[in-house]
JSON list of C-alpha atoms in Angstrom, two decimals:
[
{"chain": "A", "resi": 84, "resn": "ASP", "atom": "CA", "xyz": [8.76, -7.25, -7.83]},
{"chain": "A", "resi": 85, "resn": "ALA", "atom": "CA", "xyz": [7.10, -3.70, -5.68]},
{"chain": "A", "resi": 86, "resn": "ILE", "atom": "CA", "xyz": [5.78, -6.07, -3.29]},
{"chain": "A", "resi": 87, "resn": "ALA", "atom": "CA", "xyz": [8.53, -8.10, -2.62]},
{"chain": "A", "resi": 88, "resn": "VAL", "atom": "CA", "xyz": [10.61, -4.99, -2.41]},
{"chain": "A", "resi": 89, "resn": "ILE", "atom": "CA", "xyz": [8.46, -3.01, 0.08]},
{"chain": "A", "resi": 90, "resn": "ALA", "atom": "CA", "xyz": [8.02, -6.94, 2.07]},
{"chain": "A", "resi": 91, "resn": "LEU", "atom": "CA", "xyz": [11.44, -6.73, 2.68]},
{"chain": "A", "resi": 92, "resn": "CYS", "atom": "CA", "xyz": [11.90, -3.54, 3.74]},
{"chain": "A", "resi": 93, "resn": "GLY", "atom": "CA", "xyz": [8.91, -3.92, 6.26]},
{"chain": "A", "resi": 94, "resn": "LEU", "atom": "CA", "xyz": [11.16, -7.08, 7.28]},
{"chain": "A", "resi": 95, "resn": "ALA", "atom": "CA", "xyz": [14.79, -5.24, 7.74]},
{"chain": "A", "resi": 96, "resn": "PHE", "atom": "CA", "xyz": [12.74, -2.01, 9.49]},
{"chain": "A", "resi": 97, "resn": "HIS", "atom": "CA", "xyz": [11.29, -4.92, 11.97]},
{"chain": "A", "resi": 98, "resn": "ILE", "atom": "CA", "xyz": [14.51, -6.93, 12.65]},
{"chain": "A", "resi": 99, "resn": "THR", "atom": "CA", "xyz": [16.54, -3.13, 12.89]},
{"chain": "A", "resi": 100, "resn": "VAL", "atom": "CA", "xyz": [14.21, -2.13, 15.17]},
{"chain": "A", "resi": 101, "resn": "THR", "atom": "CA", "xyz": [13.55, -5.05, 17.79]},
{"chain": "A", "resi": 102, "resn": "VAL", "atom": "CA", "xyz": [17.82, -5.75, 17.69]},
{"chain": "A", "resi": 103, "resn": "LEU", "atom": "CA", "xyz": [18.23, -1.96, 18.61]},
{"chain": "A", "resi": 104, "resn": "SER", "atom": "CA", "xyz": [15.65, -1.05, 20.76]},
{"chain": "A", "resi": 105, "resn": "PRO", "atom": "CA", "xyz": [16.25, -1.13, 24.94]},
{"chain": "A", "resi": 106, "resn": "ASP", "atom": "CA", "xyz": [12.90, -3.29, 26.15]},
{"chain": "A", "resi": 107, "resn": "VAL", "atom": "CA", "xyz": [9.70, -4.68, 24.66]},
{"chain": "A", "resi": 108, "resn": "ALA", "atom": "CA", "xyz": [7.58, -1.77, 25.06]},
{"chain": "A", "resi": 109, "resn": "THR", "atom": "CA", "xyz": [10.03, 0.61, 22.82]},
{"chain": "A", "resi": 110, "resn": "ALA", "atom": "CA", "xyz": [10.32, -2.19, 20.19]},
{"chain": "A", "resi": 111, "resn": "LEU", "atom": "CA", "xyz": [6.56, -2.71, 20.10]},
{"chain": "A", "resi": 112, "resn": "VAL", "atom": "CA", "xyz": [6.08, 1.44, 19.88]},
{"chain": "A", "resi": 113, "resn": "LEU", "atom": "CA", "xyz": [8.80, 1.55, 17.01]},
{"chain": "A", "resi": 114, "resn": "ARG", "atom": "CA", "xyz": [7.86, -1.14, 15.13]},
{"chain": "A", "resi": 115, "resn": "SER", "atom": "CA", "xyz": [4.40, 0.45, 15.00]},
{"chain": "A", "resi": 116, "resn": "PHE", "atom": "CA", "xyz": [5.35, 3.02, 12.83]},
{"chain": "A", "resi": 117, "resn": "GLN", "atom": "CA", "xyz": [6.21, 0.95, 9.98]},
{"chain": "A", "resi": 118, "resn": "GLY", "atom": "CA", "xyz": [2.95, 2.00, 8.19]},
{"chain": "A", "resi": 119, "resn": "GLY", "atom": "CA", "xyz": [3.67, 4.89, 8.78]},
{"chain": "A", "resi": 120, "resn": "ILE", "atom": "CA", "xyz": [6.83, 4.99, 6.90]},
{"chain": "A", "resi": 121, "resn": "ILE", "atom": "CA", "xyz": [5.24, 2.92, 4.20]},
{"chain": "A", "resi": 122, "resn": "GLY", "atom": "CA", "xyz": [2.58, 5.38, 4.10]},
{"chain": "A", "resi": 123, "resn": "GLY", "atom": "CA", "xyz": [4.66, 8.40, 3.52]},
{"chain": "A", "resi": 124, "resn": "PHE", "atom": "CA", "xyz": [6.58, 6.80, 1.01]},
{"chain": "A", "resi": 125, "resn": "PHE", "atom": "CA", "xyz": [2.89, 6.06, -0.59]},
{"chain": "A", "resi": 126, "resn": "LEU", "atom": "CA", "xyz": [2.34, 9.40, -0.41]},
{"chain": "A", "resi": 127, "resn": "LEU", "atom": "CA", "xyz": [5.67, 10.89, -1.72]},
{"chain": "A", "resi": 128, "resn": "SER", "atom": "CA", "xyz": [5.69, 8.87, -4.61]},
{"chain": "A", "resi": 129, "resn": "VAL", "atom": "CA", "xyz": [2.41, 10.49, -5.46]},
{"chain": "A", "resi": 130, "resn": "LEU", "atom": "CA", "xyz": [3.72, 13.92, -5.08]},
{"chain": "A", "resi": 131, "resn": "ILE", "atom": "CA", "xyz": [6.59, 12.75, -7.82]},
{"chain": "A", "resi": 132, "resn": "GLY", "atom": "CA", "xyz": [4.16, 11.79, -10.22]},
{"chain": "A", "resi": 133, "resn": "ARG", "atom": "CA", "xyz": [5.03, 7.90, -9.50]},
{"chain": "A", "resi": 134, "resn": "PRO", "atom": "CA", "xyz": [2.00, 6.27, -7.70]},
{"chain": "A", "resi": 135, "resn": "VAL", "atom": "CA", "xyz": [3.60, 3.10, -6.55]},
{"chain": "A", "resi": 136, "resn": "LEU", "atom": "CA", "xyz": [0.05, 1.67, -6.76]},
{"chain": "A", "resi": 137, "resn": "TYR", "atom": "CA", "xyz": [0.12, 1.71, -10.42]},
{"chain": "A", "resi": 138, "resn": "PHE", "atom": "CA", "xyz": [3.52, -0.37, -10.65]},
{"chain": "A", "resi": 139, "resn": "ILE", "atom": "CA", "xyz": [2.20, -2.93, -8.18]},
{"chain": "A", "resi": 140, "resn": "ALA", "atom": "CA", "xyz": [-1.16, -2.93, -10.73]},
{"chain": "A", "resi": 141, "resn": "ARG", "atom": "CA", "xyz": [0.67, -3.28, -13.68]},
{"chain": "A", "resi": 142, "resn": "GLN", "atom": "CA", "xyz": [3.03, -5.73, -12.42]},
{"chain": "A", "resi": 143, "resn": "PHE", "atom": "CA", "xyz": [-0.08, -8.15, -11.37]},
{"chain": "A", "resi": 144, "resn": "VAL", "atom": "CA", "xyz": [-2.36, -7.48, -14.74]},
{"chain": "A", "resi": 145, "resn": "ALA", "atom": "CA", "xyz": [0.34, -7.75, -17.07]},
{"chain": "A", "resi": 146, "resn": "ALA", "atom": "CA", "xyz": [2.11, -10.80, -15.32]},
{"chain": "A", "resi": 147, "resn": "GLY", "atom": "CA", "xyz": [4.80, -10.97, -17.22]},
{"chain": "A", "resi": 148, "resn": "ALA", "atom": "CA", "xyz": [2.69, -10.85, -20.88]},
{"chain": "A", "resi": 149, "resn": "PRO", "atom": "CA", "xyz": [3.80, -8.02, -22.58]},
{"chain": "A", "resi": 150, "resn": "GLU", "atom": "CA", "xyz": [0.52, -7.62, -24.70]},
{"chain": "A", "resi": 151, "resn": "ARG", "atom": "CA", "xyz": [-1.29, -6.90, -21.20]},
{"chain": "A", "resi": 152, "resn": "ARG", "atom": "CA", "xyz": [1.02, -4.54, -20.08]},
{"chain": "A", "resi": 153, "resn": "ALA", "atom": "CA", "xyz": [0.91, -2.59, -22.84]},
{"chain": "A", "resi": 154, "resn": "HIS", "atom": "CA", "xyz": [-2.88, -2.14, -22.70]},
{"chain": "A", "resi": 155, "resn": "PHE", "atom": "CA", "xyz": [-2.70, -1.62, -19.15]},
{"chain": "A", "resi": 156, "resn": "GLU", "atom": "CA", "xyz": [-0.29, 0.98, -20.16]},
{"chain": "A", "resi": 157, "resn": "ILE", "atom": "CA", "xyz": [-2.85, 2.33, -22.81]},
{"chain": "A", "resi": 158, "resn": "LEU", "atom": "CA", "xyz": [-5.63, 2.20, -19.99]},
{"chain": "A", "resi": 159, "resn": "ALA", "atom": "CA", "xyz": [-3.86, 4.60, -17.91]},
{"chain": "A", "resi": 160, "resn": "GLU", "atom": "CA", "xyz": [-2.83, 6.78, -20.08]},
{"chain": "A", "resi": 161, "resn": "HIS", "atom": "CA", "xyz": [-6.41, 7.70, -21.22]},
{"chain": "A", "resi": 162, "resn": "ASP", "atom": "CA", "xyz": [-7.01, 8.51, -17.13]},
{"chain": "A", "resi": 163, "resn": "GLN", "atom": "CA", "xyz": [-3.76, 10.55, -17.34]},
{"chain": "A", "resi": 164, "resn": "GLY", "atom": "CA", "xyz": [-2.82, 8.73, -13.99]},
{"chain": "A", "resi": 165, "resn": "ARG", "atom": "CA", "xyz": [-5.54, 10.06, -12.02]},
{"chain": "A", "resi": 166, "resn": "THR", "atom": "CA", "xyz": [-6.89, 6.89, -10.40]},
{"chain": "A", "resi": 167, "resn": "PHE", "atom": "CA", "xyz": [-3.51, 5.26, -9.29]},
{"chain": "A", "resi": 168, "resn": "ALA", "atom": "CA", "xyz": [-2.37, 8.64, -7.74]},
{"chain": "A", "resi": 169, "resn": "VAL", "atom": "CA", "xyz": [-5.85, 9.12, -5.65]},
{"chain": "A", "resi": 170, "resn": "ALA", "atom": "CA", "xyz": [-5.44, 5.29, -5.08]},
{"chain": "A", "resi": 171, "resn": "THR", "atom": "CA", "xyz": [-1.63, 5.38, -4.10]},
{"chain": "A", "resi": 172, "resn": "ALA", "atom": "CA", "xyz": [-3.21, 8.72, -1.70]},
{"chain": "A", "resi": 173, "resn": "VAL", "atom": "CA", "xyz": [-5.58, 6.80, -0.18]},
{"chain": "A", "resi": 174, "resn": "TRP", "atom": "CA", "xyz": [-3.51, 3.94, 0.49]},
{"chain": "A", "resi": 175, "resn": "GLY", "atom": "CA", "xyz": [-0.84, 6.35, 2.08]},
{"chain": "A", "resi": 176, "resn": "ALA", "atom": "CA", "xyz": [-3.08, 7.99, 4.42]},
{"chain": "A", "resi": 177, "resn": "GLY", "atom": "CA", "xyz": [-4.66, 4.49, 5.51]},
{"chain": "A", "resi": 178, "resn": "LEU", "atom": "CA", "xyz": [-1.52, 3.29, 6.56]},
{"chain": "A", "resi": 179, "resn": "MET", "atom": "CA", "xyz": [-0.42, 6.12, 8.13]},
{"chain": "A", "resi": 180, "resn": "ALA", "atom": "CA", "xyz": [-3.92, 6.07, 10.14]},
{"chain": "A", "resi": 181, "resn": "LEU", "atom": "CA", "xyz": [-3.43, 2.75, 11.02]},
{"chain": "A", "resi": 182, "resn": "SER", "atom": "CA", "xyz": [0.36, 3.27, 12.14]},
{"chain": "A", "resi": 183, "resn": "LEU", "atom": "CA", "xyz": [-0.79, 5.94, 14.46]},
{"chain": "A", "resi": 184, "resn": "VAL", "atom": "CA", "xyz": [-3.34, 3.66, 15.79]},
{"chain": "A", "resi": 185, "resn": "HIS", "atom": "CA", "xyz": [-0.89, 0.63, 16.77]},
{"chain": "A", "resi": 186, "resn": "VAL", "atom": "CA", "xyz": [1.32, 3.28, 18.15]},
{"chain": "A", "resi": 187, "resn": "ALA", "atom": "CA", "xyz": [-1.58, 4.13, 20.29]},
{"chain": "A", "resi": 188, "resn": "LEU", "atom": "CA", "xyz": [-2.67, 0.39, 21.13]},
{"chain": "A", "resi": 189, "resn": "ALA", "atom": "CA", "xyz": [1.42, 0.21, 21.56]},
{"chain": "A", "resi": 190, "resn": "ILE", "atom": "CA", "xyz": [1.21, 2.40, 24.23]},
{"chain": "A", "resi": 191, "resn": "LEU", "atom": "CA", "xyz": [-2.11, 1.89, 26.14]},
{"chain": "A", "resi": 192, "resn": "LEU", "atom": "CA", "xyz": [-2.50, -2.05, 25.49]},
{"chain": "A", "resi": 193, "resn": "ALA", "atom": "CA", "xyz": [-0.49, -4.68, 27.62]},
{"chain": "A", "resi": 194, "resn": "HIS", "atom": "CA", "xyz": [2.15, -6.25, 25.63]},
{"chain": "A", "resi": 195, "resn": "ASP", "atom": "CA", "xyz": [0.40, -9.79, 25.22]},
{"chain": "A", "resi": 196, "resn": "THR", "atom": "CA", "xyz": [-2.80, -7.94, 24.23]},
{"chain": "A", "resi": 197, "resn": "PHE", "atom": "CA", "xyz": [-1.44, -5.71, 21.58]},
{"chain": "A", "resi": 198, "resn": "LEU", "atom": "CA", "xyz": [0.48, -8.67, 19.79]},
{"chain": "A", "resi": 199, "resn": "LEU", "atom": "CA", "xyz": [-3.13, -10.44, 19.48]},
{"chain": "A", "resi": 200, "resn": "VAL", "atom": "CA", "xyz": [-4.51, -7.08, 18.34]},
{"chain": "A", "resi": 201, "resn": "SER", "atom": "CA", "xyz": [-2.35, -5.80, 16.26]},
{"chain": "A", "resi": 202, "resn": "PRO", "atom": "CA", "xyz": [-2.08, -8.51, 13.43]},
{"chain": "A", "resi": 203, "resn": "VAL", "atom": "CA", "xyz": [-5.69, -8.63, 12.97]},
{"chain": "A", "resi": 204, "resn": "LEU", "atom": "CA", "xyz": [-6.66, -4.84, 12.85]},
{"chain": "A", "resi": 205, "resn": "GLY", "atom": "CA", "xyz": [-3.38, -4.70, 10.29]},
{"chain": "A", "resi": 206, "resn": "VAL", "atom": "CA", "xyz": [-4.97, -7.72, 8.39]},
{"chain": "A", "resi": 207, "resn": "ALA", "atom": "CA", "xyz": [-8.81, -6.37, 8.24]},
{"chain": "A", "resi": 208, "resn": "ALA", "atom": "CA", "xyz": [-7.36, -2.66, 7.28]},
{"chain": "A", "resi": 209, "resn": "VAL", "atom": "CA", "xyz": [-5.17, -3.97, 4.44]},
{"chain": "A", "resi": 210, "resn": "LEU", "atom": "CA", "xyz": [-8.21, -6.35, 3.25]},
{"chain": "A", "resi": 211, "resn": "ALA", "atom": "CA", "xyz": [-10.14, -2.88, 3.43]},
{"chain": "A", "resi": 212, "resn": "LEU", "atom": "CA", "xyz": [-7.89, -1.16, 1.00]},
{"chain": "A", "resi": 213, "resn": "LEU", "atom": "CA", "xyz": [-7.15, -3.86, -1.23]},
{"chain": "A", "resi": 214, "resn": "GLY", "atom": "CA", "xyz": [-11.56, -4.20, -1.49]},
{"chain": "A", "resi": 215, "resn": "TRP", "atom": "CA", "xyz": [-11.82, -0.48, -2.15]},
{"chain": "A", "resi": 216, "resn": "SER", "atom": "CA", "xyz": [-8.61, 0.15, -4.41]},
{"chain": "A", "resi": 217, "resn": "ILE", "atom": "CA", "xyz": [-10.14, -2.82, -6.80]},
{"chain": "A", "resi": 218, "resn": "ARG", "atom": "CA", "xyz": [-13.88, -1.45, -6.91]},
{"chain": "A", "resi": 219, "resn": "PHE", "atom": "CA", "xyz": [-12.05, 2.53, -7.06]},
{"chain": "A", "resi": 220, "resn": "ILE", "atom": "CA", "xyz": [-9.98, 1.28, -9.82]},
{"chain": "A", "resi": 221, "resn": "GLY", "atom": "CA", "xyz": [-12.11, -0.99, -11.67]},
{"chain": "A", "resi": 222, "resn": "LEU", "atom": "CA", "xyz": [-15.13, 1.80, -11.14]},
{"chain": "A", "resi": 223, "resn": "ARG", "atom": "CA", "xyz": [-12.81, 4.39, -12.55]},
{"chain": "A", "resi": 224, "resn": "LEU", "atom": "CA", "xyz": [-10.89, 2.67, -15.66]},
{"chain": "A", "resi": 225, "resn": "ARG", "atom": "CA", "xyz": [-14.10, 0.36, -17.06]},
{"chain": "A", "resi": 226, "resn": "PRO", "atom": "CA", "xyz": [-15.17, 3.40, -19.57]},
{"chain": "A", "resi": 227, "resn": "TYR", "atom": "CA", "xyz": [-11.56, 3.24, -21.28]},
{"chain": "A", "resi": 228, "resn": "LEU", "atom": "CA", "xyz": [-11.53, -0.48, -20.84]},
{"chain": "A", "resi": 229, "resn": "GLN", "atom": "CA", "xyz": [-14.81, -0.26, -23.24]},
{"chain": "A", "resi": 230, "resn": "ALA", "atom": "CA", "xyz": [-13.21, 2.12, -25.43]},
{"chain": "A", "resi": 231, "resn": "THR", "atom": "CA", "xyz": [-10.22, 0.58, -26.19]},
{"chain": "A", "resi": 232, "resn": "PRO", "atom": "CA", "xyz": [-10.07, -2.56, -28.41]}
]
């Protein structure tokens, strides 16, 4: 489960940084780098030809049904992996940009304000990326969906 692995790594990162940070300000800044690390992992997955969003989408679409997984793989094969490479790269860049904004806010805002603003900003950014991804992937794969039985 790719999503669970990402969530567990993020949780481990947060706990480690929180425990090892000498003060609250440092903890908030260091924790803000999490999105950049995950975004870098997304971009690396594109560079090595194994875009993370392909595996997440496949897991979501297949939902344990071998026939749906096979159909999904046929669609992705027709596309030659371009759609998921682009989508993963956009997520990687988006998460890295969000991380930079979080770092800046952690430095500039009072701690209590940052703790209120940061989650709202993060959820809004992830929802925007998710909405864009669903639309982009749907539009890109629709011709192949109509062409395959």
